[in-house]
PDB file of C-alpha atoms and ligand atoms in Angstrom:
ATOM      1  CA  MET A   1      26.617 119.667  21.093  1.00  0.00           C
ATOM      2  CA  ALA A   2      25.302 116.310  20.097  1.00  0.00           C
ATOM      3  CA  PHE A   3      22.836 115.362  17.410  1.00  0.00           C
ATOM      4  CA  GLU A   4      19.377 114.320  18.568  1.00  0.00           C
ATOM      5  CA  LEU A   5      16.866 111.677  17.564  1.00  0.00           C
ATOM      6  CA  PRO A   6      14.149 113.335  15.482  1.00  0.00           C
ATOM      7  CA  PRO A   7      10.740 112.261  16.788  1.00  0.00           C
ATOM      8  CA  LEU A   8       8.541 110.325  14.408  1.00  0.00           C
ATOM      9  CA  PRO A   9       6.273 112.912  12.758  1.00  0.00           C
ATOM     10  CA  TYR A  10       3.285 110.529  13.174  1.00  0.00           C
ATOM     11  CA  ALA A  11       2.130 107.733  15.464  1.00  0.00           C
ATOM     12  CA  TYR A  12       3.946 104.390  15.480  1.00  0.00           C
ATOM     13  CA  ASP A  13       0.883 102.714  13.977  1.00  0.00           C
ATOM     14  CA  ALA A  14       0.265 105.414  11.338  1.00  0.00           C
ATOM     15  CA  LEU A  15       1.790 103.372   8.513  1.00  0.00           C
ATOM     16  CA  GLU A  16      -0.232 100.219   9.138  1.00  0.00           C
ATOM     17  CA  PRO A  17      -1.017  97.887   7.507  1.00  0.00           C
ATOM     18  CA  TYR A  18       1.989  98.447   5.246  1.00  0.00           C
ATOM     19  CA  ILE A  19       4.533  98.893   8.054  1.00  0.00           C
ATOM     20  CA  ASN A  20       3.356  97.675  11.422  1.00  0.00           C
ATOM     21  CA  LYS A  21       3.576  99.405  14.787  1.00  0.00           C
ATOM     22  CA  ARG A  22       6.168  97.045  16.307  1.00  0.00           C
ATOM     23  CA  THR A  23       8.474  97.465  13.313  1.00  0.00           C
ATOM     24  CA  MET A  24       8.284 101.251  13.707  1.00  0.00           C
ATOM     25  CA  GLU A  25       8.913 101.095  17.478  1.00  0.00           C
ATOM     26  CA  LEU A  26      12.013  98.963  17.057  1.00  0.00           C
ATOM     27  CA  HIS A  27      13.211 100.747  13.955  1.00  0.00           C
ATOM     28  CA  HIS A  28      12.963 104.274  15.354  1.00  0.00           C
ATOM     29  CA  ASP A  29      13.541 103.811  19.074  1.00  0.00           C
ATOM     30  CA  MET A  30      16.203 101.099  18.904  1.00  0.00           C
ATOM     31  CA  HIS A  31      17.912 101.022  15.500  1.00  0.00           C
ATOM     32  CA  HIS A  32      17.889 104.727  14.710  1.00  0.00           C
ATOM     33  CA  ALA A  33      18.738 105.605  18.313  1.00  0.00           C
ATOM     34  CA  ALA A  34      21.707 103.225  18.225  1.00  0.00           C
ATOM     35  CA  TYR A  35      23.135 104.785  15.053  1.00  0.00           C
ATOM     36  CA  LEU A  36      22.722 108.213  16.630  1.00  0.00           C
ATOM     37  CA  SER A  37      24.422 107.232  19.856  1.00  0.00           C
ATOM     38  CA  LYS A  38      27.426 105.726  18.067  1.00  0.00           C
ATOM     39  CA  PHE A  39      27.619 108.703  15.678  1.00  0.00           C
ATOM     40  CA  ASN A  40      27.735 111.100  18.634  1.00  0.00           C
ATOM     41  CA  ASP A  41      30.364 108.929  20.346  1.00  0.00           C
ATOM     42  CA  ALA A  42      32.565 109.078  17.255  1.00  0.00           C
ATOM     43  CA  LEU A  43      32.111 112.843  16.843  1.00  0.00           C
ATOM     44  CA  GLY A  44      33.178 113.339  20.448  1.00  0.00           C
ATOM     45  CA  LYS A  45      36.681 112.568  19.161  1.00  0.00           C
ATOM     46  CA  ALA A  46      36.488 115.223  16.421  1.00  0.00           C
ATOM     47  CA  PRO A  47      35.407 118.530  18.000  1.00  0.00           C
ATOM     48  CA  GLU A  48      36.455 120.341  14.819  1.00  0.00           C
ATOM     49  CA  LEU A  49      33.321 118.929  13.149  1.00  0.00           C
ATOM     50  CA  ALA A  50      30.954 120.253  15.823  1.00  0.00           C
ATOM     51  CA  SER A  51      29.709 123.196  13.772  1.00  0.00           C
ATOM     52  CA  LYS A  52      28.694 121.096  10.763  1.00  0.00           C
ATOM     53  CA  SER A  53      25.314 119.560  10.013  1.00  0.00           C
ATOM     54  CA  ALA A  54      25.153 115.764   9.962  1.00  0.00           C
ATOM     55  CA  GLU A  55      24.477 115.884   6.208  1.00  0.00           C
ATOM     56  CA  ASP A  56      27.497 118.104   5.596  1.00  0.00           C
ATOM     57  CA  ILE A  57      29.693 115.717   7.555  1.00  0.00           C
ATOM     58  CA  MET A  58      28.505 112.890   5.298  1.00  0.00           C
ATOM     59  CA  ARG A  59      29.092 115.047   2.204  1.00  0.00           C
ATOM     60  CA  ASP A  60      32.743 115.565   3.122  1.00  0.00           C
ATOM     61  CA  LEU A  61      34.182 112.355   4.554  1.00  0.00           C
ATOM     62  CA  ALA A  62      37.670 113.575   3.685  1.00  0.00           C
ATOM     63  CA  SER A  63      37.318 116.092   6.519  1.00  0.00           C
ATOM     64  CA  VAL A  64      36.540 113.297   9.002  1.00  0.00           C
ATOM     65  CA  PRO A  65      39.608 111.966  10.855  1.00  0.00           C
ATOM     66  CA  GLU A  66      40.562 108.529   9.582  1.00  0.00           C
ATOM     67  CA  SER A  67      40.390 107.060  13.079  1.00  0.00           C
ATOM     68  CA  ILE A  68      36.601 107.605  13.191  1.00  0.00           C
ATOM     69  CA  ARG A  69      35.755 107.552   9.477  1.00  0.00           C
ATOM     70  CA  THR A  70      34.348 104.024   9.383  1.00  0.00           C
ATOM     71  CA  ALA A  71      32.196 104.744  12.445  1.00  0.00           C
ATOM     72  CA  VAL A  72      30.930 107.915  10.761  1.00  0.00           C
ATOM     73  CA  VAL A  73      30.176 106.151   7.458  1.00  0.00           C
ATOM     74  CA  ASN A  74      28.167 103.483   9.289  1.00  0.00           C
ATOM     75  CA  ASN A  75      26.508 105.446  12.062  1.00  0.00           C
ATOM     76  CA  GLY A  76      26.376 108.945  10.593  1.00  0.00           C
ATOM     77  CA  GLY A  77      24.922 107.304   7.500  1.00  0.00           C
ATOM     78  CA  GLY A  78      22.437 105.402   9.648  1.00  0.00           C
ATOM     79  CA  TYR A  79      21.522 108.641  11.411  1.00  0.00           C
ATOM     80  CA  VAL A  80      20.852 110.788   8.320  1.00  0.00           C
ATOM     81  CA  ASN A  81      19.308 107.970   6.255  1.00  0.00           C
ATOM     82  CA  HIS A  82      16.666 107.210   8.867  1.00  0.00           C
ATOM     83  CA  ALA A  83      15.888 110.881   9.509  1.00  0.00           C
ATOM     84  CA  MET A  84      15.088 111.182   5.783  1.00  0.00           C
ATOM     85  CA  PHE A  85      13.099 107.936   5.870  1.00  0.00           C
ATOM     86  CA  TRP A  86      10.663 109.038   8.621  1.00  0.00           C
ATOM     87  CA  GLU A  87      10.253 112.400   6.940  1.00  0.00           C
ATOM     88  CA  ILE A  88       9.113 111.112   3.551  1.00  0.00           C
ATOM     89  CA  MET A  89       6.475 108.685   4.831  1.00  0.00           C
ATOM     90  CA  GLY A  90       3.041 109.291   6.323  1.00  0.00           C
ATOM     91  CA  SER A  91      -0.521 108.106   6.672  1.00  0.00           C
ATOM     92  CA  ASN A  92      -3.093 108.967   3.994  1.00  0.00           C
ATOM     93  CA  ALA A  93      -0.167 108.998   1.603  1.00  0.00           C
ATOM     94  CA  GLY A  94       0.820 107.132  -1.556  1.00  0.00           C
ATOM     95  CA  GLY A  95      -0.777 107.589  -4.942  1.00  0.00           C
ATOM     96  CA  ASP A  96       0.850 109.214  -7.933  1.00  0.00           C
ATOM     97  CA  PRO A  97       3.614 111.764  -7.337  1.00  0.00           C
ATOM     98  CA  SER A  98       2.358 115.330  -7.468  1.00  0.00           C
ATOM     99  CA  GLY A  99       4.077 118.634  -8.026  1.00  0.00           C
ATOM    100  CA  GLU A 100       7.315 119.229  -9.842  1.00  0.00           C
ATOM    101  CA  ILE A 101       8.812 115.904  -8.745  1.00  0.00           C
ATOM    102  CA  GLY A 102       5.950 114.119 -10.534  1.00  0.00           C
ATOM    103  CA  ASP A 103       6.764 115.933 -13.780  1.00  0.00           C
ATOM    104  CA  ALA A 104      10.487 115.295 -13.337  1.00  0.00           C
ATOM    105  CA  ILE A 105       9.938 111.565 -12.764  1.00  0.00           C
ATOM    106  CA  LYS A 106       7.847 111.343 -15.946  1.00  0.00           C
ATOM    107  CA  ALA A 107      10.459 113.266 -17.927  1.00  0.00           C
ATOM    108  CA  ILE A 108      13.303 110.969 -16.844  1.00  0.00           C
ATOM    109  CA  PHE A 109      11.679 107.549 -16.421  1.00  0.00           C
ATOM    110  CA  GLY A 110       8.777 107.752 -18.903  1.00  0.00           C
ATOM    111  CA  ASP A 111       5.960 107.174 -16.425  1.00  0.00           C
ATOM    112  CA  PHE A 112       5.408 106.490 -12.739  1.00  0.00           C
ATOM    113  CA  ASP A 113       5.068 102.722 -13.151  1.00  0.00           C
ATOM    114  CA  SER A 114       8.384 102.484 -15.001  1.00  0.00           C
ATOM    115  CA  PHE A 115      10.035 104.487 -12.243  1.00  0.00           C
ATOM    116  CA  LYS A 116       8.548 102.269  -9.520  1.00  0.00           C
ATOM    117  CA  THR A 117       9.689  99.138 -11.346  1.00  0.00           C
ATOM    118  CA  LYS A 118      13.210 100.495 -11.674  1.00  0.00           C
ATOM    119  CA  PHE A 119      13.308 101.517  -8.008  1.00  0.00           C
ATOM    120  CA  ASN A 120      11.830  98.231  -6.749  1.00  0.00           C
ATOM    121  CA  ASP A 121      14.204  96.177  -8.902  1.00  0.00           C
ATOM    122  CA  ALA A 122      17.193  98.098  -7.538  1.00  0.00           C
ATOM    123  CA  GLY A 123      15.930  97.562  -3.988  1.00  0.00           C
ATOM    124  CA  ALA A 124      15.315  93.848  -4.526  1.00  0.00           C
ATOM    125  CA  GLY A 125      18.703  93.494  -6.211  1.00  0.00           C
ATOM    126  CA  GLN A 126      20.708  95.141  -3.431  1.00  0.00           C
ATOM    127  CA  PHE A 127      22.545  92.143  -1.983  1.00  0.00           C
ATOM    128  CA  GLY A 128      22.338  92.013   1.794  1.00  0.00           C
ATOM    129  CA  SER A 129      21.510  95.143   3.745  1.00  0.00           C
ATOM    130  CA  GLY A 130      21.262  98.556   2.167  1.00  0.00           C
ATOM    131  CA  TRP A 131      19.109 101.249   0.676  1.00  0.00           C
ATOM    132  CA  VAL A 132      17.523 102.085  -2.657  1.00  0.00           C
ATOM    133  CA  TRP A 133      17.471 105.743  -3.659  1.00  0.00           C
ATOM    134  CA  LEU A 134      16.115 108.396  -5.928  1.00  0.00           C
ATOM    135  CA  VAL A 135      18.903 110.943  -6.123  1.00  0.00           C
ATOM    136  CA  LEU A 136      19.643 114.145  -7.944  1.00  0.00           C
ATOM    137  CA  ASP A 137      23.074 113.262  -9.238  1.00  0.00           C
ATOM    138  CA  LYS A 138      26.092 115.525  -9.475  1.00  0.00           C
ATOM    139  CA  GLY A 139      24.967 116.594 -12.950  1.00  0.00           C
ATOM    140  CA  GLY A 140      21.516 117.574 -11.673  1.00  0.00           C
ATOM    141  CA  LYS A 141      19.736 114.565 -13.181  1.00  0.00           C
ATOM    142  CA  LEU A 142      17.340 112.242 -11.335  1.00  0.00           C
ATOM    143  CA  ALA A 143      18.675 108.698 -11.009  1.00  0.00           C
ATOM    144  CA  VAL A 144      17.815 105.456  -9.207  1.00  0.00           C
ATOM    145  CA  THR A 145      20.674 103.913  -7.296  1.00  0.00           C
ATOM    146  CA  SER A 146      21.363 101.650  -4.328  1.00  0.00           C
ATOM    147  CA  THR A 147      24.008 101.468  -1.635  1.00  0.00           C
ATOM    148  CA  PRO A 148      25.157  98.746   0.760  1.00  0.00           C
ATOM    149  CA  ASN A 149      24.927  99.031   4.560  1.00  0.00           C
ATOM    150  CA  GLN A 150      24.268 102.617   5.688  1.00  0.00           C
ATOM    151  CA  ASN A 151      26.311 104.301   2.959  1.00  0.00           C
ATOM    152  CA  THR A 152      24.622 107.487   1.812  1.00  0.00           C
ATOM    153  CA  PRO A 153      24.702 108.907  -1.743  1.00  0.00           C
ATOM    154  CA  LEU A 154      25.564 112.255  -0.102  1.00  0.00           C
ATOM    155  CA  SER A 155      29.111 110.924   0.230  1.00  0.00           C
ATOM    156  CA  ASP A 156      29.259 110.487  -3.572  1.00  0.00           C
ATOM    157  CA  GLY A 157      28.208 114.077  -4.238  1.00  0.00           C
ATOM    158  CA  HIS A 158      24.553 113.281  -4.929  1.00  0.00           C
ATOM    159  CA  GLU A 159      21.503 114.784  -3.263  1.00  0.00           C
ATOM    160  CA  VAL A 160      19.003 112.367  -1.703  1.00  0.00           C
ATOM    161  CA  ILE A 161      15.425 112.945  -2.835  1.00  0.00           C
ATOM    162  CA  MET A 162      13.983 109.768  -1.307  1.00  0.00           C
ATOM    163  CA  GLY A 163      15.094 106.325  -0.225  1.00  0.00           C
ATOM    164  CA  ASN A 164      13.720 103.036   1.028  1.00  0.00           C
ATOM    165  CA  ASP A 165      15.411 100.968   3.689  1.00  0.00           C
ATOM    166  CA  VAL A 166      15.905  97.366   2.540  1.00  0.00           C
ATOM    167  CA  TRP A 167      17.569  96.104   5.709  1.00  0.00           C
ATOM    168  CA  GLU A 168      15.618  93.133   7.064  1.00  0.00           C
ATOM    169  CA  HIS A 169      14.869  95.129  10.230  1.00  0.00           C
ATOM    170  CA  ALA A 170      12.673  97.410   8.078  1.00  0.00           C
ATOM    171  CA  TYR A 171      10.244  94.703   6.987  1.00  0.00           C
ATOM    172  CA  TYR A 172      10.920  91.241   8.434  1.00  0.00           C
ATOM    173  CA  LEU A 173       8.222  91.227  11.158  1.00  0.00           C
ATOM    174  CA  THR A 174       5.497  91.657   8.539  1.00  0.00           C
ATOM    175  CA  TYR A 175       6.981  90.438   5.281  1.00  0.00           C
ATOM    176  CA  GLU A 176       9.509  87.883   6.539  1.00  0.00           C
ATOM    177  CA  ASN A 177      11.839  87.168   3.588  1.00  0.00           C
ATOM    178  CA  ARG A 178       9.539  88.763   0.985  1.00  0.00           C
ATOM    179  CA  ARG A 179      11.463  91.965   0.269  1.00  0.00           C
ATOM    180  CA  PRO A 180       9.813  92.516  -3.155  1.00  0.00           C
ATOM    181  CA  GLU A 181       6.360  92.515  -1.503  1.00  0.00           C
ATOM    182  CA  TYR A 182       7.542  95.099   1.035  1.00  0.00           C
ATOM    183  CA  LEU A 183       9.003  97.249  -1.758  1.00  0.00           C
ATOM    184  CA  LYS A 184       5.708  97.094  -3.657  1.00  0.00           C
ATOM    185  CA  ASN A 185       3.574  97.977  -0.627  1.00  0.00           C
ATOM    186  CA  TRP A 186       5.872 100.770   0.558  1.00  0.00           C
ATOM    187  CA  TRP A 187       4.591 103.151  -2.122  1.00  0.00           C
ATOM    188  CA  ASN A 188       1.340 103.368  -0.136  1.00  0.00           C
ATOM    189  CA  VAL A 189       3.100 105.333   2.607  1.00  0.00           C
ATOM    190  CA  VAL A 190       5.207 107.707   0.503  1.00  0.00           C
ATOM    191  CA  ASN A 191       4.364 111.342   1.250  1.00  0.00           C
ATOM    192  CA  TRP A 192       4.897 113.051  -2.112  1.00  0.00           C
ATOM    193  CA  GLU A 193       4.549 116.530  -0.677  1.00  0.00           C
ATOM    194  CA  LYS A 194       7.625 115.892   1.448  1.00  0.00           C
ATOM    195  CA  VAL A 195       9.481 114.248  -1.437  1.00  0.00           C
ATOM    196  CA  ASN A 196       8.695 117.250  -3.621  1.00  0.00           C
ATOM    197  CA  ALA A 197       9.987 119.613  -0.924  1.00  0.00           C
ATOM    198  CA  ARG A 198      13.245 117.650  -0.778  1.00  0.00           C
ATOM    199  CA  TYR A 199      13.492 117.838  -4.583  1.00  0.00           C
ATOM    200  CA  GLN A 200      13.144 121.631  -4.462  1.00  0.00           C
ATOM    201  CA  ALA A 201      15.795 121.874  -1.760  1.00  0.00           C
ATOM    202  CA  ALA A 202      18.154 119.569  -3.660  1.00  0.00           C
ATOM    203  CA  LYS A 203      17.840 121.621  -6.846  1.00  0.00           C
ATOM    204  CA  LEU A 204      18.651 124.808  -4.938  1.00  0.00           C
ATOM    205  CA  ARG A 205      21.672 123.174  -3.331  1.00  0.00           C
ATOM    206  CA  LEU A 206      23.081 121.901  -6.619  1.00  0.00           C
ATOM    207  CA  GLY A 207      22.365 125.292  -8.221  1.00  0.00           C
TER     208      GLY A 207
HETATM  209 MN1  LIG B 301      16.790 100.888   9.095  1.00  0.00          MN
END
């Protein structure tokens, strides 16, 4: 049993002009596929993990044999992070957050603009490659955080509500070195219905 590449839930050009077609082709078919392939290779050496979901493997790195742990952190992280990323974007998206997640964001961050500023600043401030996140932390509170490389907040006991990829491969073809411009434009492709569904699921999981 090996994990599989989730198909993009929309066309490669669906996120234009904010994320262009070529970026999506390379990002999904090459980058995500490469993380998946290396994750599966590593897991081939740990058959005892075969019954677990990819997320559960990332939630419990202590159960991953040390000989493959770095490969799992990098490539398992890359696998689950990108699966989340495709899921929470879409065409005809953006706007203000709706549903319970909208209320929760206002309660914690004051208003949507303050939240976006905090998230964008964390993304711009992540040195080198990484991700910026909205998580439900161990205590059940929404928080903005960032991680280097493909590290996932799941490994720190948090639940991932949404995240933006700030690796150069996510934006360089369109935005070149202008990461803050990419971060600002990205909100136009956020599918709040999906984010809200992840928030509901995360709350249930944390109890
Ligand atoms: Mn990426």
